[in-house]
mmCIF file of C-alpha atoms in Angstrom:
data_model
loop_
_atom_site.group_PDB
_atom_site.id
_atom_site.type_symbol
_atom_site.label_atom_id
_atom_site.label_comp_id
_atom_site.label_asym_id
_atom_site.label_seq_id
_atom_site.Cartn_x
_atom_site.Cartn_y
_atom_site.Cartn_z
ATOM 1 C CA MET A 1 -31.516 156.185 94.746
ATOM 2 C CA ASN A 2 -32.964 159.556 95.769
ATOM 3 C CA PHE A 3 -35.536 159.893 98.513
ATOM 4 C CA ILE A 4 -38.166 162.420 99.548
ATOM 5 C CA ARG A 5 -39.858 163.038 102.849
ATOM 6 C CA VAL A 6 -43.607 163.438 102.466
ATOM 7 C CA ASP A 7 -45.584 165.228 105.199
ATOM 8 C CA ILE A 8 -49.354 164.916 105.348
ATOM 9 C CA LEU A 9 -51.238 167.206 107.712
ATOM 10 C CA LEU A 10 -54.309 165.396 108.985
ATOM 11 C CA PRO A 11 -57.061 167.340 110.751
ATOM 12 C CA THR A 12 -58.328 166.331 114.158
ATOM 13 C CA TYR A 13 -61.741 167.864 113.274
ATOM 14 C CA ASP A 14 -63.660 167.770 110.003
ATOM 15 C CA ASN A 15 -64.873 170.951 108.273
ATOM 16 C CA ASP A 16 -68.137 170.722 110.248
ATOM 17 C CA LYS A 17 -66.085 170.742 113.509
ATOM 18 C CA TYR A 18 -66.806 167.122 114.459
ATOM 19 C CA PRO A 19 -63.849 165.159 115.889
ATOM 20 C CA VAL A 20 -62.274 162.722 113.432
ATOM 21 C CA GLU A 21 -62.663 159.106 114.515
ATOM 22 C CA THR A 22 -59.498 157.276 115.656
ATOM 23 C CA GLU A 23 -60.121 154.529 113.094
ATOM 24 C CA LYS A 24 -59.482 156.980 110.252
ATOM 25 C CA PHE A 25 -55.999 157.754 111.577
ATOM 26 C CA ILE A 26 -55.220 154.059 112.018
ATOM 27 C CA GLN A 27 -56.481 153.277 108.503
ATOM 28 C CA THR A 28 -54.297 156.035 107.061
ATOM 29 C CA LEU A 29 -51.173 154.822 108.886
ATOM 30 C CA ASP A 30 -51.872 151.255 107.702
ATOM 31 C CA GLU A 31 -52.249 152.430 104.098
ATOM 32 C CA LEU A 32 -49.028 154.416 104.215
ATOM 33 C CA PHE A 33 -47.235 151.400 105.644
ATOM 34 C CA ASP A 34 -48.670 149.135 102.939
ATOM 35 C CA ARG A 35 -47.531 151.510 100.199
ATOM 36 C CA PHE A 36 -44.176 152.715 101.555
ATOM 37 C CA LYS A 37 -43.283 150.035 104.153
ATOM 38 C CA GLY A 38 -42.958 152.634 106.884
ATOM 39 C CA GLY A 39 -44.463 155.776 108.287
ATOM 40 C CA ASN A 40 -44.574 157.966 111.354
ATOM 41 C CA LEU A 41 -47.210 159.918 113.206
ATOM 42 C CA ASP A 42 -46.338 163.097 115.079
ATOM 43 C CA TYR A 43 -49.053 163.846 117.647
ATOM 44 C CA THR A 44 -47.755 167.368 118.243
ATOM 45 C CA PRO A 45 -50.762 169.609 117.553
ATOM 46 C CA ILE A 46 -50.312 172.052 114.702
ATOM 47 C CA MET A 47 -52.693 174.982 114.732
ATOM 48 C CA GLY A 48 -53.535 176.487 111.373
ATOM 49 C CA LYS A 49 -55.694 179.133 109.795
ATOM 50 C CA TRP A 50 -56.538 179.335 106.117
ATOM 51 C CA GLU A 51 -58.970 181.011 103.744
ATOM 52 C CA ASP A 52 -60.881 179.149 101.059
ATOM 53 C CA PRO A 53 -59.893 180.984 97.851
ATOM 54 C CA LYS A 54 -63.327 180.396 96.294
ATOM 55 C CA THR A 55 -65.634 181.342 99.163
ATOM 56 C CA HIS A 56 -63.236 183.445 101.292
ATOM 57 C CA GLU A 57 -64.479 181.500 104.313
ATOM 58 C CA VAL A 58 -61.815 181.330 107.037
ATOM 59 C CA PHE A 59 -61.042 178.055 108.800
ATOM 60 C CA LEU A 60 -59.153 177.362 112.014
ATOM 61 C CA ASP A 61 -57.589 173.906 112.037
ATOM 62 C CA GLU A 62 -55.844 171.599 114.437
ATOM 63 C CA ASN A 63 -53.705 169.002 112.679
ATOM 64 C CA MET A 64 -51.243 166.225 113.318
ATOM 65 C CA THR A 65 -48.550 165.137 110.885
ATOM 66 C CA TYR A 66 -47.988 161.786 109.215
ATOM 67 C CA TRP A 67 -44.725 161.445 107.339
ATOM 68 C CA VAL A 68 -42.966 158.878 105.224
ATOM 69 C CA ILE A 69 -39.627 158.567 103.479
ATOM 70 C CA CYS A 70 -40.000 157.148 99.983
ATOM 71 C CA GLU A 71 -38.275 156.980 96.646
ATOM 72 C CA ASP A 72 -38.321 160.225 94.689
ATOM 73 C CA SER A 73 -40.301 158.899 91.741
ATOM 74 C CA LEU A 74 -43.009 160.212 89.463
ATOM 75 C CA ASP A 75 -45.101 157.174 90.393
ATOM 76 C CA ASN A 76 -45.037 158.103 94.100
ATOM 77 C CA ILE A 77 -45.785 161.785 93.416
ATOM 78 C CA ARG A 78 -48.704 160.907 91.133
ATOM 79 C CA PHE A 79 -50.063 158.437 93.674
ATOM 80 C CA LEU A 80 -49.977 161.035 96.465
ATOM 81 C CA LYS A 81 -51.422 163.866 94.379
ATOM 82 C CA GLU A 82 -53.925 162.128 92.112
ATOM 83 C CA GLU A 83 -55.046 159.131 94.166
ATOM 84 C CA TYR A 84 -54.306 159.580 97.830
ATOM 85 C CA GLU A 85 -55.037 163.274 98.386
ATOM 86 C CA PRO A 86 -58.639 162.984 97.074
ATOM 87 C CA LYS A 87 -59.121 159.842 99.169
ATOM 88 C CA LEU A 88 -57.961 161.650 102.316
ATOM 89 C CA ARG A 89 -60.162 164.680 101.548
ATOM 90 C CA LYS A 90 -63.174 162.390 101.457
ATOM 91 C CA ARG A 91 -62.168 160.334 104.505
ATOM 92 C CA PHE A 92 -61.473 163.381 106.681
ATOM 93 C CA LYS A 93 -64.313 165.480 105.197
ATOM 94 C CA GLN A 94 -62.031 168.312 104.075
ATOM 95 C CA ARG A 95 -62.154 170.820 101.248
ATOM 96 C CA ALA A 96 -58.382 170.541 100.884
ATOM 97 C CA MET A 97 -55.486 168.566 102.324
ATOM 98 C CA MET A 98 -51.923 169.757 102.772
ATOM 99 C CA ILE A 99 -49.362 167.265 101.477
ATOM 100 C CA TYR A 100 -45.840 168.418 100.763
ATOM 101 C CA TYR A 101 -42.429 166.900 100.231
ATOM 102 C CA TRP A 102 -38.772 167.751 99.997
ATOM 103 C CA ASN A 103 -35.576 165.935 99.143
ATOM 104 C CA ASP A 104 -34.073 163.935 101.978
ATOM 105 C CA LYS A 105 -30.575 162.604 102.287
ATOM 106 C CA MET A 106 -30.323 159.262 104.050
ATOM 107 C CA LEU A 107 -27.222 158.724 106.187
#
């Protein structure tokens, strides 16, 4: 079985610069656990800067990373891209979310 590591950058502030409530982070970790039976949260702040390609508005972000190891399957990729990413955008009041993955080798 092949595995992937999925990283999800979650903002500590919404696009209106209000702090994200702790409950939203807990809910997200619980959902990832329910789906993948494991997950990790890295509290190390990640500072970011990006430009909205439509409006050219520039955003400064502070994020933390959630990551999971899961089976490399089309079902998992579709879930993350088509179901979960829009759900997180709404929950965290974001125009976009950064979710990426790469192949992982388990020892």
